[in-house]
PDB file of C-alpha atoms in Angstrom:
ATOM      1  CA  UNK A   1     -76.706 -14.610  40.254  1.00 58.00           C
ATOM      2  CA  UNK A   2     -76.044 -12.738  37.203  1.00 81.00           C
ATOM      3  CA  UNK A   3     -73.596 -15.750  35.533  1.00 81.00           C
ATOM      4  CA  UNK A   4     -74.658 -18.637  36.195  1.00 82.00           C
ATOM      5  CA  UNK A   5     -73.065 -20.128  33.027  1.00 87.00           C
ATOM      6  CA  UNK A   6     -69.616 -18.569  34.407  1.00 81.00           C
ATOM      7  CA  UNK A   7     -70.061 -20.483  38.104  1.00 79.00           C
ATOM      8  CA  UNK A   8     -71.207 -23.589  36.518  1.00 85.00           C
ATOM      9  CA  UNK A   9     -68.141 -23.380  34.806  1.00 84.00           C
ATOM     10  CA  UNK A  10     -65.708 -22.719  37.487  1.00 82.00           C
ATOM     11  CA  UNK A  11     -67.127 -25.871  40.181  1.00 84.00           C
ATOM     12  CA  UNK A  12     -67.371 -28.466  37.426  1.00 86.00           C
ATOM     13  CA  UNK A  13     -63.695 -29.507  38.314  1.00 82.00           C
ATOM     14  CA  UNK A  14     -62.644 -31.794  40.954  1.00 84.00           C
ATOM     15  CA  UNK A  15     -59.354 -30.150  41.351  1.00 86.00           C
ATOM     16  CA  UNK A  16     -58.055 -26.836  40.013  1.00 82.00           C
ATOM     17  CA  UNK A  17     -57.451 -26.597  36.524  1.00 84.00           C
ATOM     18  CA  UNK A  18     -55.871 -23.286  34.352  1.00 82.00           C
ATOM     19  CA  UNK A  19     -59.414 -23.558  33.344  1.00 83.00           C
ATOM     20  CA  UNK A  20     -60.883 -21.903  36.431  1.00 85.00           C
ATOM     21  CA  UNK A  21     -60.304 -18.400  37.891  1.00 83.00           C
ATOM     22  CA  UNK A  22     -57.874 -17.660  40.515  1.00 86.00           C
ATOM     23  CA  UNK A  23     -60.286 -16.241  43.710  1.00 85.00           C
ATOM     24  CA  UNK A  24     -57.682 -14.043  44.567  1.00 91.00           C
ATOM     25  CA  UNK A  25     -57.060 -12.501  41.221  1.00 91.00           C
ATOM     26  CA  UNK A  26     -60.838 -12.195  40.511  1.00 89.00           C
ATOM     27  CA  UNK A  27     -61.453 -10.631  44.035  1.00 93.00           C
ATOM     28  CA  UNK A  28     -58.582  -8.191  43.348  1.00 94.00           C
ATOM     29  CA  UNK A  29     -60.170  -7.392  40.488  1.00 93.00           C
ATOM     30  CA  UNK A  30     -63.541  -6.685  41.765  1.00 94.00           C
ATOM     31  CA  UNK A  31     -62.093  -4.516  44.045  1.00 96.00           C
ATOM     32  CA  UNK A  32     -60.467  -2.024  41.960  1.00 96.00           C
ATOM     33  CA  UNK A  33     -63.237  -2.392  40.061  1.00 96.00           C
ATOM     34  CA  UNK A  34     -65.243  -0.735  42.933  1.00 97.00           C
ATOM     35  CA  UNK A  35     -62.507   1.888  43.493  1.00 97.00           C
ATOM     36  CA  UNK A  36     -62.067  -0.116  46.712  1.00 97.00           C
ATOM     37  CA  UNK A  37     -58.530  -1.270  46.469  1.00 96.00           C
ATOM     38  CA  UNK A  38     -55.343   1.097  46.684  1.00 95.00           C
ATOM     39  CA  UNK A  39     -53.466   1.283  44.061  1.00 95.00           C
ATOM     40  CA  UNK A  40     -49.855   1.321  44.291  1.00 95.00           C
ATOM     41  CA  UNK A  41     -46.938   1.905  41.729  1.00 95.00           C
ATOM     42  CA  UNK A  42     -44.662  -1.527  40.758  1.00 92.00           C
ATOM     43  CA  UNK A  43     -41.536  -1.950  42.865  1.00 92.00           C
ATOM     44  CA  UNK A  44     -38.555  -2.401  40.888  1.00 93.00           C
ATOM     45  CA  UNK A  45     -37.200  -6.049  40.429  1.00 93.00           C
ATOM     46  CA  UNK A  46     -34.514  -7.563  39.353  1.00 95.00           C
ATOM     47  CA  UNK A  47     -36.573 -10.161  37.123  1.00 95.00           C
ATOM     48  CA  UNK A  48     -35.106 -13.255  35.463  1.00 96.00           C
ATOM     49  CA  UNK A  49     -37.720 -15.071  33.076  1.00 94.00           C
ATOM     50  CA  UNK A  50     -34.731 -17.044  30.415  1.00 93.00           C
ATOM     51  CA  UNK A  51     -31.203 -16.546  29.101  1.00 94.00           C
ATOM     52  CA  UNK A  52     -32.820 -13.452  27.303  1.00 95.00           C
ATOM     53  CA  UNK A  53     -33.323 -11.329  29.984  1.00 95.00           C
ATOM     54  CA  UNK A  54     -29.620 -12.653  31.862  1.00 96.00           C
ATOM     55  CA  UNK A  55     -27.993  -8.973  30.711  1.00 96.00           C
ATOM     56  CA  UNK A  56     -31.174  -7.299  31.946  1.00 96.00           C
ATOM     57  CA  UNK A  57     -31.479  -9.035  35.623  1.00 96.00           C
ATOM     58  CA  UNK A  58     -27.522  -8.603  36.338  1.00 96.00           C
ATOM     59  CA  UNK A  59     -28.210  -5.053  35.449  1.00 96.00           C
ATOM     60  CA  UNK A  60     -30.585  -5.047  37.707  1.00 95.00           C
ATOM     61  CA  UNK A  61     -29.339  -6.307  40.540  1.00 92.00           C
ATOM     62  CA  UNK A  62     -26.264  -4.261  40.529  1.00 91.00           C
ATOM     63  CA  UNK A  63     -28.722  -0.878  41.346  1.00 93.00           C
ATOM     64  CA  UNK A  64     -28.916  -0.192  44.944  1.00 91.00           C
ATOM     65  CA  UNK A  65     -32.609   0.853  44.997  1.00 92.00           C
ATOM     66  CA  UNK A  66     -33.340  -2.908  43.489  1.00 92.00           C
ATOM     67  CA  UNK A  67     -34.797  -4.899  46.825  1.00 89.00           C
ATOM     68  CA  UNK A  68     -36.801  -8.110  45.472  1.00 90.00           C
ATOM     69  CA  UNK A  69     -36.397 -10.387  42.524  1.00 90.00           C
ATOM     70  CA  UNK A  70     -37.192 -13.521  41.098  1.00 93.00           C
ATOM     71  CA  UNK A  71     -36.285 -16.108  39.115  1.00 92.00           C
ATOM     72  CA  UNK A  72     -37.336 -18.685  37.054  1.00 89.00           C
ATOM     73  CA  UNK A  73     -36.361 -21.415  35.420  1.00 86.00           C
ATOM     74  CA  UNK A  74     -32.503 -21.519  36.689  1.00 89.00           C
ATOM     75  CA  UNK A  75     -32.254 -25.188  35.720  1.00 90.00           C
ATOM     76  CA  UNK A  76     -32.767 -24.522  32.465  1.00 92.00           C
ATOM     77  CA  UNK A  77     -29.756 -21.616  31.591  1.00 94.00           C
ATOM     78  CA  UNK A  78     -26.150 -22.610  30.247  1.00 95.00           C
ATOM     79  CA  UNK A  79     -24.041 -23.380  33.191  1.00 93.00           C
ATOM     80  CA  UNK A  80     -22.227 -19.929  32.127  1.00 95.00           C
ATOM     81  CA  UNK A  81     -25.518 -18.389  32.704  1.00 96.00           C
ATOM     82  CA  UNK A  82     -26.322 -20.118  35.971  1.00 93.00           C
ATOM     83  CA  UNK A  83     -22.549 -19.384  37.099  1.00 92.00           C
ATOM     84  CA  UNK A  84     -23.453 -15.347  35.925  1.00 94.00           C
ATOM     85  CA  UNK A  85     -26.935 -15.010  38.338  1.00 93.00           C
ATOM     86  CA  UNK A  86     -24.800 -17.295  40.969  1.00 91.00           C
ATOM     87  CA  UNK A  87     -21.661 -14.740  41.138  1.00 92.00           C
ATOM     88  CA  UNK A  88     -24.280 -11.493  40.452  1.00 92.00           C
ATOM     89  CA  UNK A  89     -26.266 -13.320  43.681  1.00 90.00           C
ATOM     90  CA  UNK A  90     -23.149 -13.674  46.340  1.00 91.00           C
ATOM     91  CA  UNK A  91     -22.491  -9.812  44.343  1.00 91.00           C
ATOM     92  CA  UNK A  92     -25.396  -8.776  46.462  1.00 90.00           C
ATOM     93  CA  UNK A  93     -26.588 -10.818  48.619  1.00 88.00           C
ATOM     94  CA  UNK A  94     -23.131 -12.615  49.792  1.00 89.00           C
ATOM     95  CA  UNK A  95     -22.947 -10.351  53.532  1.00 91.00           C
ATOM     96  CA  UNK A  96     -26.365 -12.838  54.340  1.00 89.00           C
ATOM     97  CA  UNK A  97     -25.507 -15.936  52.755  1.00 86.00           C
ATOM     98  CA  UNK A  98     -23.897 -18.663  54.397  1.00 88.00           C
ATOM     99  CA  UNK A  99     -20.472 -19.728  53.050  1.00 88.00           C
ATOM    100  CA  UNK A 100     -21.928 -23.406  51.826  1.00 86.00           C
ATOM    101  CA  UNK A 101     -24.048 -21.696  49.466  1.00 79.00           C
ATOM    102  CA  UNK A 102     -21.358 -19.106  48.232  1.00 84.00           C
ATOM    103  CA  UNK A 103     -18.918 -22.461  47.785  1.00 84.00           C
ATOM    104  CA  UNK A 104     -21.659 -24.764  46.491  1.00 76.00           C
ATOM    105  CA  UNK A 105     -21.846 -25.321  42.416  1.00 68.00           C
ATOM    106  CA  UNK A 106     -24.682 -24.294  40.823  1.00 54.00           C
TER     107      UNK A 106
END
């Protein structure tokens, strides 16, 4: 065991904490650290974090080669913003929605 100050650290919680490493992460990580993970390049993403990156994400999701997004923290926009990713959403995504969601209010 070549930390044992590091494990001690990481099973002294009885429930996960921010505290602790994620296993997956840390796995990941020694993985490519033993060149035995592929590598690949970032997909693009339409990616909305707050009202600052609104002009960004609608951008975004306007490109064709844009497949995946996210975002977070939709409660927390302007209902102008929240209208703006709603009518960018049914923009893209309206042929698979159904038509109580497209109707619905944000």
């Amino acid at each position: 065991m070549n930390h044992p100050t590091l494990l001690e650290t990481q099973i002294k919680y009885k429930f996960r904490s921010v505290e602790q490493l994620n296993p997956i992460s840390l796995m990941n990580h020694l993985k490519i650290q033993k060149n035995e993970a592929v590598l690949k390049p970032d997909l693009p993403l339409a990616y909305l974090k707050n009202a600052e990156s609104l002009s960004a994400f609608i951008l975004a999701l306007g490109q064709d080669q844009i497949k995946y997004g996210c975002i977070q923290s939709l409660d927390q926009l302007e209902a102008q913003d929240a209208d703006q990713v709603k009518n960018a959403m049914i923009a893209k995504l309206g042929d698979y929605l159904p038509q109580s969601v497209i109707s619905s209010n944000v």
